């Protein structure tokens, strides 16, 4: 039996069982060793029936001495009962609504039951306990008298069968298992070897060994992951790409053109980006910065530099509204600017543009310099003549495949991805280790902090009065709802159903519009245009607002049913206001009953800093989906959780960096075990893959 063999060859597994295992993603002997328990039960102690007490959780081993079942007319289901005896006493075990169990039991059989004791009619009993029958008098030592692993199951597979199969595989194959961490690392960090960690993960000697096993496997996941990402980065830089000519005078000219000065941090980031553009390897850079920190202008200057050097630039954004907004801003911004005596031609490509065929034709003929678009940009008929820079805004809104796809429309174009959901530095350095990272710190000058205030359910009117006061000063407002339409299943207000009421009664005399994702693109565009031009006072909307919208005169936001939003999402929403020179106010209302939602709203009220909010969000809900761990499409952490094991992650990163500094292609003999581990796990191409 080899690790790579199909599980069909394992004892007791035929084609039928193999199909069940496949449902759990287990195809080979090795897969089964990596099918980890999701929890454990301490069943080291076997209790005597005479010692059992109400409410305790016990494991007993006893013989079945009586059995029966009856139908409960009141409850309308079968009740199966057995009486067991272990020599010290007798007790009933009862299962409700599981009539199929009737056939499982025979008098005289030995059984292990595990569960909580309850009292029924003054008598102790196990109700719905876990149980295992001990065949032929053979003690099933895998399920009792030890810390017992609990696996997630699929219908047709039992704990018992899975435990046996895994144990059998461990006994037969674990010695073949190859080490992937060098001895030096294992001894430095006091890590188990791979075989001990696998053995202890399934059948821990004790809880200390279990923790050690988890630690070792987590370290390994982090370490291999880091090495893979760093190798990608190294290898990507080895591939030649066409350098851009960075014209310093041009940049000076652009900066003079701007209605404001770039902040120190923006300048620094721009310097990093132009440094990349100039290099003869492709840029792959992540630009992080809180909402409103001013990422767009930096990306736009980079785009002009690339255009000036003869490239086309693609700007990918997640929504039509954002595409339109960027398009208008960019056009406005370059009005009157000439590049090599020519005007820069900017175009927009979304699913709703009417002259799509023409735009595509111009694009492929090189007659468009900068194209701003939504998913439509990804389609096969969007062909470039000389794509040299790809900018992806709000990158978390796109999948890995989508981001990579755009970059494949040219040979190694420079790629800049932008993210407004900043994550803590250690985390960013590790999770995006294949990229260079820039961050805009702070905000453009003149910003006032947004004051955030919680309104109780009965203060809704106060909130409306407050909004009116701001509107009367000439400001504009957003009112945000979590849903577009009412649904019967959720007790929440929707934008649509509240809109009429708000327009007719509450804000009678003001100009209101309803904006949501189900409006067609023309309608959306029109509404946004009116809002930008202050032809609308209040935008009643959904989370469609979450990304990118930039209207400086809008200074109030009212978020209703705020408990329905995640912390980072609330922060993104709030980022839509406080963009101008006015005092801005975010009003929130919602039901914050659960401890988590209380924590969340408290963090939101007390913090303005997106990095800090991201950190807290991480702590509250674990790794979650903030960074979408499928980012790279190469790894799902099975064992580890980057948000909870920061120290281990940091150590793994340091070691990976050190390793590749000395041996950037893992050519040294002592590093072959690492290389082999990567190949085993991700196939050879990962070592060469560059995108
Ligand atoms: P984000 O990082 O969220 O994409 P934006 O790029 O939309 O932020 O910038 C927010 C606003 O700040 C925009 O209106 C932009 O024009 C303005 N802005 C950017 N940089 C500066 C600056 N250095 N000084 C003043 N305003 C700036
Ligand atoms: Mg932005």
XYZ file of C-alpha atoms and ligand atoms in Angstrom:
719
model
C 0.000 0.000 0.000
C 1.409 3.353 -1.062
C 0.324 6.813 0.028
C -0.663 7.708 -3.487
C -2.760 4.575 -3.958
C -6.495 4.900 -4.310
C -8.419 4.234 -1.132
C -10.146 1.389 -2.960
C -7.186 -0.737 -2.028
C -7.650 -0.113 1.666
C -9.113 -2.825 3.813
C -12.899 -2.755 3.846
C -13.317 -0.177 1.109
C -14.895 -1.263 -2.128
C -16.145 0.842 -5.001
C -19.313 1.792 -3.106
C -17.528 3.067 -0.035
C -14.946 4.749 -2.225
C -17.696 6.927 -3.673
C -18.704 7.977 -0.173
C -15.108 8.897 0.605
C -14.885 10.893 -2.565
C -17.715 13.016 -1.305
C -15.383 14.017 1.500
C -12.684 14.742 -1.055
C -10.730 11.682 -0.040
C -9.289 9.805 -2.961
C -5.936 8.438 -1.848
C -4.429 6.965 1.271
C -2.645 10.253 1.778
C -5.907 12.194 1.582
C -7.293 10.117 4.377
C -4.347 10.907 6.631
C -5.070 14.567 6.002
C -8.723 14.245 6.794
C -8.485 15.879 10.183
C -10.928 15.502 13.065
C -12.933 18.643 13.705
C -13.105 17.976 17.414
C -12.158 15.457 20.079
C -13.827 13.841 23.011
C -12.022 12.914 26.130
C -13.135 9.358 26.622
C -10.152 8.247 28.599
C -12.210 7.492 31.618
C -14.797 4.704 31.576
C -17.324 5.321 34.309
C -19.167 2.792 36.412
C -22.926 2.914 36.215
C -23.226 3.088 39.971
C -21.274 6.376 39.965
C -23.333 8.227 37.343
C -25.000 11.494 38.295
C -27.545 13.755 36.669
C -26.209 16.232 34.089
C -22.782 14.617 33.922
C -21.250 13.517 30.624
C -20.109 9.933 30.829
C -18.736 7.065 28.879
C -19.775 3.604 29.949
C -19.125 0.133 28.658
C -21.889 -2.366 29.389
C -23.979 -5.255 28.073
C -27.443 -4.924 26.623
C -29.839 -6.861 28.821
C -33.185 -5.679 27.511
C -34.541 -3.755 24.570
C -37.806 -2.398 23.303
C -39.476 0.323 21.321
C -42.783 2.070 21.378
C -44.605 4.706 19.373
C -45.381 7.911 21.178
C -48.747 9.189 19.975
C -48.210 12.454 21.677
C -44.854 13.158 20.079
C -45.631 11.167 16.943
C -42.433 9.200 16.786
C -40.762 5.989 17.871
C -38.861 5.729 21.096
C -36.201 3.037 21.206
C -34.995 1.970 24.639
C -32.317 -0.423 25.801
C -31.274 -1.365 29.294
C -27.594 -1.947 29.879
C -25.662 -3.455 32.775
C -21.970 -3.148 33.528
C -21.905 -5.250 36.666
C -22.140 -2.252 38.969
C -25.635 -1.172 37.956
C -28.219 -0.763 35.231
C -29.308 2.223 33.206
C -31.689 3.033 30.342
C -30.494 4.438 27.066
C -33.205 6.101 24.997
C -33.278 7.318 21.411
C -36.080 9.440 20.046
C -37.346 9.404 16.506
C -34.662 7.044 15.265
C -36.701 3.914 14.750
C -34.074 2.443 12.428
C -31.979 1.829 15.532
C -34.328 -0.968 16.544
C -32.512 -3.332 14.293
C -29.074 -2.396 15.573
C -29.315 -3.893 19.014
C -29.323 -7.472 20.298
C -29.502 -8.724 23.821
C -26.118 -9.768 25.085
C -24.205 -7.332 22.900
C -21.553 -5.211 24.484
C -21.978 -1.500 23.891
C -20.182 1.737 24.612
C -22.390 4.747 25.144
C -21.310 8.297 25.557
C -23.427 11.301 26.401
C -25.172 13.391 28.966
C -27.321 11.952 31.734
C -30.816 13.273 32.215
C -33.626 12.433 34.571
C -36.930 11.149 33.304
C -39.720 10.326 35.709
C -37.232 10.266 38.553
C -34.948 7.836 36.763
C -31.506 8.486 35.277
C -31.098 7.804 31.594
C -28.879 8.501 28.631
C -30.992 10.268 26.042
C -29.815 10.110 22.460
C -26.296 9.074 23.476
C -23.580 8.305 20.988
C -22.959 4.632 20.970
C -20.810 1.980 19.452
C -21.330 -1.726 19.482
C -18.402 -3.899 20.265
C -18.387 -6.794 17.814
C -17.525 -10.307 18.752
C -16.391 -9.249 22.140
C -13.465 -7.357 20.556
C -12.880 -4.200 22.451
C -13.065 -1.252 20.146
C -10.171 0.636 21.533
C -10.544 3.404 18.951
C -13.702 4.777 20.478
C -13.167 4.441 24.177
C -10.471 4.665 26.774
C -8.715 7.432 24.859
C -9.097 10.890 23.419
C -11.369 10.101 20.515
C -11.341 11.987 17.213
C -14.649 13.137 15.755
C -14.711 13.548 11.992
C -17.328 15.164 9.888
C -19.265 12.530 8.060
C -21.319 11.986 4.984
C -24.377 9.816 4.840
C -23.418 6.168 4.726
C -20.158 6.568 6.618
C -19.980 6.215 10.375
C -17.478 7.592 12.873
C -16.563 4.090 13.686
C -15.750 3.101 10.130
C -13.839 6.297 9.467
C -11.820 5.907 12.642
C -10.916 2.362 11.759
C -9.967 3.185 8.210
C -7.829 6.104 9.278
C -6.143 4.077 11.988
C -5.493 1.281 9.560
C -3.993 3.723 7.069
C -1.862 5.321 9.754
C -0.538 1.914 10.781
C 0.182 0.828 7.251
C 1.371 4.033 5.603
C 2.450 6.713 8.001
C 6.054 5.549 7.967
C 6.155 6.324 4.236
C 5.205 9.833 4.996
C 7.980 12.177 4.014
C 9.244 14.974 6.156
C 8.923 18.449 4.673
C 10.581 20.553 7.354
C 14.354 20.389 7.734
C 15.653 19.141 11.049
C 17.189 22.532 11.781
C 13.794 24.177 11.712
C 12.106 21.466 13.706
C 14.661 21.638 16.444
C 14.777 25.428 16.474
C 11.036 25.720 17.010
C 10.607 22.493 18.873
C 8.294 20.982 16.301
C 7.156 17.369 16.015
C 8.269 15.450 12.984
C 5.600 14.845 10.380
C 4.766 11.283 11.389
C 4.322 12.068 15.082
C 2.190 15.040 14.243
C -0.117 12.964 12.061
C -0.364 10.196 14.623
C -1.145 12.629 17.404
C -3.588 14.594 15.383
C -5.805 11.589 14.872
C -5.096 9.710 18.075
C -3.525 12.106 20.540
C -1.657 10.662 23.469
C -2.890 13.584 25.537
C -4.009 17.151 24.932
C -0.495 18.547 25.098
C 0.588 16.272 22.268
C -2.486 17.270 20.328
C -1.550 20.941 20.590
C 1.995 20.138 19.526
C 0.731 18.228 16.532
C -1.496 21.115 15.508
C 1.323 23.583 15.977
C 3.655 21.600 13.778
C 1.098 21.178 11.012
C 0.109 24.846 11.159
C 3.721 25.934 10.970
C 4.226 23.679 8.004
C 1.205 25.104 6.197
C 2.329 28.658 6.792
C 5.910 27.932 5.884
C 5.237 26.071 2.649
C 2.671 28.703 1.695
C 5.209 31.467 2.281
C 7.911 29.692 0.343
C 5.567 29.173 -2.593
C 4.480 32.810 -2.678
C 8.002 34.128 -2.297
C 9.251 31.806 -5.012
C 6.582 33.153 -7.295
C 7.698 36.650 -6.568
C 11.343 35.812 -7.210
C 10.575 33.993 -10.418
C 8.284 36.652 -11.690
C 11.072 39.170 -11.392
C 13.345 36.939 -13.438
C 11.044 37.221 -16.427
C 11.807 40.149 -18.631
C 9.049 42.627 -19.352
C 9.072 45.783 -21.375
C 10.114 48.678 -19.149
C 8.178 51.913 -19.227
C 9.871 55.212 -19.761
C 9.100 57.342 -16.751
C 9.190 60.967 -17.718
C 9.909 63.037 -14.633
C 8.966 66.283 -16.275
C 5.639 64.847 -17.189
C 4.986 63.888 -13.584
C 5.936 67.376 -12.447
C 3.557 68.804 -15.007
C 0.736 66.553 -13.863
C 1.337 67.459 -10.245
C 1.130 71.125 -11.108
C -2.127 70.442 -12.883
C -3.698 68.896 -9.809
C -6.056 71.054 -7.766
C -4.262 69.826 -4.605
C -0.824 68.692 -3.479
C -0.219 64.999 -3.052
C 0.417 63.983 0.520
C 3.857 62.785 1.508
C 2.542 59.250 1.621
C 0.933 59.484 -1.804
C 4.188 60.801 -3.253
C 6.134 57.989 -1.702
C 3.763 55.379 -3.093
C 3.825 57.021 -6.504
C 7.617 56.793 -6.352
C 7.418 53.074 -5.618
C 5.044 52.529 -8.508
C 7.033 54.506 -11.035
C 10.104 52.634 -9.826
C 8.334 49.431 -10.805
C 7.189 50.824 -14.133
C 10.735 51.679 -15.058
C 12.058 48.218 -14.236
C 12.413 45.551 -16.892
C 10.343 43.075 -14.950
C 6.618 43.365 -14.477
C 5.120 45.182 -11.519
C 2.884 43.177 -9.247
C 1.993 45.554 -6.472
C -0.767 45.856 -3.938
C -1.742 49.373 -2.945
C -3.523 49.453 0.370
C -5.145 52.475 1.893
C -8.171 53.251 3.948
C -11.362 54.410 2.252
C -10.867 57.951 1.084
C -7.094 57.914 1.506
C -6.626 58.962 -2.107
C -5.564 55.852 -3.996
C -7.320 56.692 -7.226
C -5.283 59.756 -8.096
C -2.040 57.871 -7.555
C -3.177 55.081 -9.863
C -4.299 57.626 -12.370
C -0.957 59.388 -12.487
C 0.695 55.999 -12.958
C -1.714 55.388 -15.841
C -0.712 58.655 -17.511
C 2.960 57.785 -17.141
C 2.342 54.438 -18.827
C 0.316 56.052 -21.608
C 3.071 58.577 -22.166
C 5.438 55.694 -22.587
C 3.283 54.173 -25.312
C 1.107 51.742 -23.385
C -2.583 51.215 -23.111
C -3.977 51.047 -19.603
C -6.914 48.999 -18.347
C -8.699 50.110 -15.209
C -10.965 47.413 -13.807
C -13.689 48.424 -11.340
C -16.519 46.428 -9.785
C -19.529 48.597 -10.556
C -20.905 50.596 -13.413
C -21.358 53.598 -11.145
C -17.711 53.563 -10.163
C -16.600 53.185 -13.775
C -18.665 56.185 -14.702
C -17.349 58.221 -11.783
C -13.697 57.441 -12.568
C -14.321 58.200 -16.210
C -15.786 61.612 -15.485
C -13.069 62.478 -12.982
C -10.225 61.401 -15.191
C -11.574 63.277 -18.143
C -12.061 66.317 -16.055
C -8.600 66.013 -14.650
C -6.739 65.793 -17.950
C -8.797 68.405 -19.699
C -6.381 70.569 -21.612
C -3.351 68.392 -20.851
C -1.365 67.241 -23.862
C 0.955 64.279 -24.098
C 3.456 64.404 -26.902
C 1.144 67.005 -28.348
C -1.749 64.553 -28.310
C -4.766 64.273 -26.089
C -5.120 61.214 -23.920
C -8.108 59.182 -25.041
C -10.154 57.662 -22.279
C -13.053 55.340 -22.844
C -15.511 53.413 -20.787
C -16.534 49.813 -21.315
C -19.386 48.278 -19.381
C -22.125 45.884 -20.294
C -24.477 48.771 -20.964
C -22.473 51.045 -23.239
C -24.302 51.436 -26.509
C -21.342 51.740 -28.850
C -19.548 48.670 -27.591
C -18.492 47.353 -30.995
C -16.881 50.638 -31.836
C -15.030 50.842 -28.532
C -13.701 47.325 -28.940
C -12.513 48.171 -32.428
C -10.720 51.281 -31.246
C -9.243 49.383 -28.342
C -7.694 46.750 -30.553
C -6.469 49.395 -32.961
C -4.711 51.187 -30.126
C -6.886 54.281 -30.448
C -7.889 54.228 -26.819
C -5.223 54.982 -24.219
C -7.057 54.318 -21.000
C -10.081 52.097 -20.751
C -12.125 52.053 -17.600
C -14.462 49.145 -17.328
C -16.332 46.562 -15.361
C -16.385 42.814 -15.949
C -17.021 43.591 -19.595
C -13.283 44.260 -19.839
C -12.634 40.623 -19.114
C -14.585 39.323 -22.041
C -12.708 37.659 -24.861
C -13.600 40.306 -27.384
C -11.800 42.995 -25.418
C -8.461 42.906 -27.210
C -5.669 45.406 -26.675
C -3.020 46.581 -29.047
C -0.441 47.377 -26.420
C -1.710 46.798 -22.908
C 1.087 47.807 -20.567
C -0.584 48.487 -17.227
C -3.524 46.885 -15.502
C -5.096 48.611 -12.508
C -7.625 46.711 -10.447
C -9.656 48.865 -8.104
C -11.467 47.376 -5.104
C -9.694 44.122 -5.787
C -11.587 42.142 -3.168
C -14.647 42.366 -5.374
C -12.984 40.216 -7.989
C -11.991 36.579 -7.963
C -8.469 35.303 -8.489
C -9.301 34.095 -11.965
C -10.750 37.407 -13.019
C -7.730 39.357 -11.891
C -5.305 37.013 -13.586
C -7.397 36.996 -16.740
C -6.993 40.676 -17.463
C -3.245 40.468 -17.000
C -3.163 37.723 -19.620
C -4.337 40.084 -22.311
C -0.742 41.116 -22.796
C 2.699 39.704 -22.257
C 3.605 40.503 -18.661
C 1.903 43.852 -18.207
C 2.468 45.791 -15.018
C -0.267 45.095 -12.511
C -1.429 47.335 -9.689
C -4.195 46.099 -7.416
C -5.873 48.392 -4.951
C -7.640 47.486 -1.781
C -9.607 49.540 0.683
C -10.023 46.733 3.155
C -6.652 47.133 4.715
C -5.343 44.333 6.828
C -2.651 44.424 9.492
C 0.878 44.542 8.228
C 2.086 41.099 9.254
C -0.978 39.623 7.716
C -0.564 41.583 4.503
C 3.102 40.667 4.220
C 2.318 37.000 4.509
C -0.923 36.655 2.637
C 0.258 38.808 -0.221
C 3.856 37.670 -0.081
C 3.926 37.251 -3.839
C 3.321 40.963 -4.288
C 5.124 44.119 -3.383
C 3.054 46.152 -1.001
C 2.528 49.879 -0.730
C 0.300 51.634 1.722
C -1.056 55.145 1.783
C -0.996 56.193 5.399
C -3.422 58.743 6.668
C -5.697 61.008 4.690
C -5.482 64.078 2.490
C -5.364 67.224 4.605
C -8.489 69.091 5.620
C -10.496 66.014 6.400
C -12.662 66.180 9.464
C -13.313 63.001 11.337
C -16.810 61.646 10.854
C -18.807 61.652 14.045
C -20.640 58.390 14.440
C -23.722 58.163 16.588
C -25.977 55.339 17.603
C -29.738 55.969 17.603
C -32.161 53.783 19.492
C -35.136 52.278 17.730
C -37.407 54.945 19.180
C -35.149 57.807 18.082
C -35.678 57.355 14.378
C -37.455 60.658 14.193
C -34.562 62.449 15.858
C -32.317 61.044 13.163
C -34.635 62.370 10.455
C -34.721 65.805 12.094
C -30.944 65.805 12.214
C -30.682 64.916 8.546
C -33.073 67.705 7.604
C -30.968 70.209 9.468
C -27.923 69.214 7.418
C -29.895 69.311 4.179
C -31.058 72.796 5.025
C -27.420 73.839 5.356
C -26.961 72.723 1.762
C -25.539 69.264 2.358
C -26.676 65.940 0.877
C -27.376 62.643 2.580
C -27.352 58.897 2.095
C -29.886 56.620 3.731
C -28.738 53.013 3.537
C -30.755 49.824 3.937
C -29.438 46.290 3.941
C -31.933 45.020 1.383
C -33.612 46.269 -1.753
C -36.956 44.608 -1.295
C -38.903 43.212 1.609
C -38.591 39.527 2.136
C -40.974 37.695 4.373
C -38.194 35.673 5.968
C -36.251 38.640 7.262
C -37.658 41.181 9.632
C -35.845 44.084 8.095
C -36.759 47.216 6.315
C -35.932 47.482 2.687
C -34.902 50.433 0.573
C -37.845 50.032 -1.747
C -40.579 49.777 0.839
C -39.234 52.669 2.898
C -38.575 54.904 -0.048
C -42.208 55.887 -0.640
C -42.717 56.716 3.006
C -39.529 58.751 3.191
C -40.307 60.660 0.024
C -43.981 61.312 0.656
C -43.991 61.977 4.353
C -40.738 62.205 6.224
C -38.768 64.217 3.703
C -41.633 65.870 1.887
C -40.292 68.825 -0.051
C -36.781 67.399 -0.488
C -35.513 65.661 -3.589
C -35.068 61.947 -3.058
C -33.951 59.135 -5.325
C -33.747 55.405 -4.911
C -30.558 53.691 -6.079
C -29.941 49.969 -6.095
C -28.298 47.273 -8.127
C -31.448 46.097 -9.864
C -31.962 49.360 -11.667
C -30.592 49.227 -15.148
C -27.276 50.887 -15.732
C -28.680 53.909 -17.491
C -30.948 54.677 -14.565
C -28.105 54.211 -12.103
C -25.860 56.512 -14.065
C -28.513 59.162 -14.340
C -29.240 59.128 -10.617
C -25.566 59.340 -9.705
C -25.087 62.205 -12.099
C -27.974 64.084 -10.507
C -26.608 63.374 -7.059
C -23.146 64.593 -8.051
C -24.711 67.763 -9.381
C -26.825 68.267 -6.291
C -30.072 67.776 -8.157
C -30.888 65.198 -5.518
C -30.731 65.765 -1.753
C -31.074 62.271 -0.430
C -29.949 59.042 -1.975
C -31.838 56.098 -0.537
C -29.748 53.088 -1.312
C -28.281 49.667 -0.600
C -24.697 48.461 -0.278
C -24.160 49.341 -3.889
C -22.763 52.511 -2.313
C -20.079 50.545 -0.547
C -17.411 50.913 -3.197
C -15.768 54.023 -4.472
C -18.526 56.654 -4.561
C -17.028 60.075 -3.990
C -19.391 63.001 -3.531
C -17.852 65.683 -1.363
C -21.024 67.544 -0.529
C -22.660 64.458 0.962
C -21.992 64.744 4.651
C -24.646 62.652 6.361
C -25.254 58.958 6.231
C -28.023 57.144 8.013
C -27.548 53.372 8.146
C -30.701 51.507 9.099
C -30.691 47.935 10.382
C -26.971 48.355 10.782
C -26.687 45.018 12.575
C -27.120 43.387 9.196
C -23.772 44.690 8.000
C -20.314 43.412 8.778
C -17.860 45.679 10.537
C -15.658 46.259 7.528
C -18.711 46.863 5.421
C -19.970 49.519 7.818
C -16.598 51.187 7.631
C -16.647 51.139 3.830
C -20.092 52.678 3.851
C -19.088 55.382 6.276
C -16.114 56.100 4.013
C -18.564 57.643 1.545
C -18.925 60.699 3.761
C -16.359 62.956 5.335
C -14.780 63.508 1.946
C -15.133 67.239 1.848
C -14.516 70.100 4.222
C -17.818 69.748 6.063
C -18.445 68.192 9.415
C -19.826 64.783 8.625
C -22.159 62.545 10.539
C -22.847 58.871 10.395
C -26.037 57.833 12.162
C -26.639 54.171 12.838
C -29.669 52.321 14.004
C -30.186 48.628 14.475
C -30.701 45.720 16.813
C -27.513 44.863 18.554
C -28.505 41.955 20.744
C -25.921 39.252 20.255
C -22.527 39.668 21.915
C -20.856 39.737 18.522
C -23.058 42.467 17.129
C -22.544 44.468 20.324
C -18.787 44.150 19.949
C -19.029 45.083 16.325
C -21.061 48.240 16.780
C -18.892 49.339 19.691
C -15.782 49.004 17.545
C -17.497 50.935 14.781
C -18.518 53.788 17.045
C -15.134 54.077 18.675
C -12.799 53.732 15.703
C -12.205 55.626 12.497
C -9.048 53.915 11.377
C -9.668 51.215 8.782
C -6.568 49.249 9.748
C -7.676 49.119 13.324
C -11.197 48.192 12.350
C -9.907 45.411 10.138
C -7.817 44.148 13.043
C -10.802 44.101 15.368
C -12.988 42.511 12.727
C -10.375 39.810 12.422
C -10.372 39.212 16.140
C -14.136 39.056 16.314
C -14.749 36.645 13.512
C -11.477 34.915 12.772
C -9.899 34.796 9.366
C -13.318 35.098 7.811
C -13.468 36.327 4.312
C -11.786 39.666 4.704
C -8.951 38.687 2.494
C -10.587 35.740 0.843
C -8.031 33.087 1.443
C -8.683 31.778 -2.002
C -6.813 34.923 -3.085
C -4.051 32.928 -4.611
C -6.087 29.984 -5.688
C -3.417 27.732 -4.297
C -4.113 27.137 -0.696
C -6.853 26.623 1.738
C -5.406 26.427 5.188
C -6.639 23.163 6.618
C -5.079 23.316 9.999
C -4.023 26.856 10.616
C -5.818 30.156 10.999
C -3.687 33.190 10.208
C -5.829 35.470 12.335
C -5.336 33.381 15.447
C -1.746 32.282 14.991
C -0.017 35.513 14.131
C 3.175 34.588 15.961
C 3.529 31.285 14.223
C 2.772 32.985 10.935
C 5.452 35.562 11.583
C 8.032 32.909 12.417
C 7.155 30.903 9.335
C 7.516 33.996 7.207
C 10.894 34.925 8.671
C 12.200 31.452 8.042
C 10.868 31.376 4.485
C 12.490 34.722 3.714
C 15.772 33.576 5.199
C 15.664 30.316 3.289
C 15.155 31.945 -0.085
C 17.730 34.634 0.519
C 20.335 31.921 0.735
C 18.863 29.505 -1.753
C 16.417 31.327 -4.044
C 15.622 28.280 -6.180
C 15.832 25.618 -3.484
C 18.780 24.012 -5.206
C 20.746 23.058 -2.134
C 20.589 19.439 -1.183
C 19.344 20.085 2.331
C 16.416 22.035 0.928
C 15.214 19.314 -1.373
C 12.757 18.064 1.193
C 11.033 21.440 1.049
C 11.055 21.490 -2.707
C 9.647 17.982 -2.823
C 6.952 18.883 -0.353
C 5.885 21.763 -2.571
C 5.846 19.590 -5.645
C 3.894 16.876 -3.838
C 1.359 19.346 -2.632
C 1.011 21.775 -5.487
C 2.607 20.060 -8.460
C 5.761 21.153 -10.121
C 4.319 24.092 -11.977
C 4.006 26.120 -8.805
C 7.754 26.402 -8.706
C 7.785 27.978 -12.104
C 4.378 29.573 -12.248
C 4.425 33.291 -12.512
C 0.863 34.448 -12.590
P -9.888 55.906 -2.135
O -8.545 55.662 -1.605
O -10.971 55.456 -1.202
O -10.086 55.352 -3.511
P -10.193 58.417 -3.435
O -9.107 58.169 -4.361
O -11.591 58.293 -3.911
O -10.043 57.462 -2.169
O -9.945 59.844 -2.768
C -10.868 60.479 -1.949
C -10.989 61.936 -2.282
O -9.829 62.626 -1.855
C -11.147 62.222 -3.746
O -12.135 63.179 -3.908
C -9.798 62.784 -4.154
O -9.914 63.662 -5.211
C -9.346 63.469 -2.901
N -7.895 63.553 -2.742
C -6.990 62.607 -3.065
N -5.746 63.013 -2.750
C -5.852 64.230 -2.203
C -4.910 65.185 -1.704
N -3.614 64.919 -1.649
N -5.392 66.353 -1.236
C -6.708 66.609 -1.263
N -7.636 65.782 -1.746
C -7.235 64.607 -2.223
Mg -11.289 54.053 -4.492
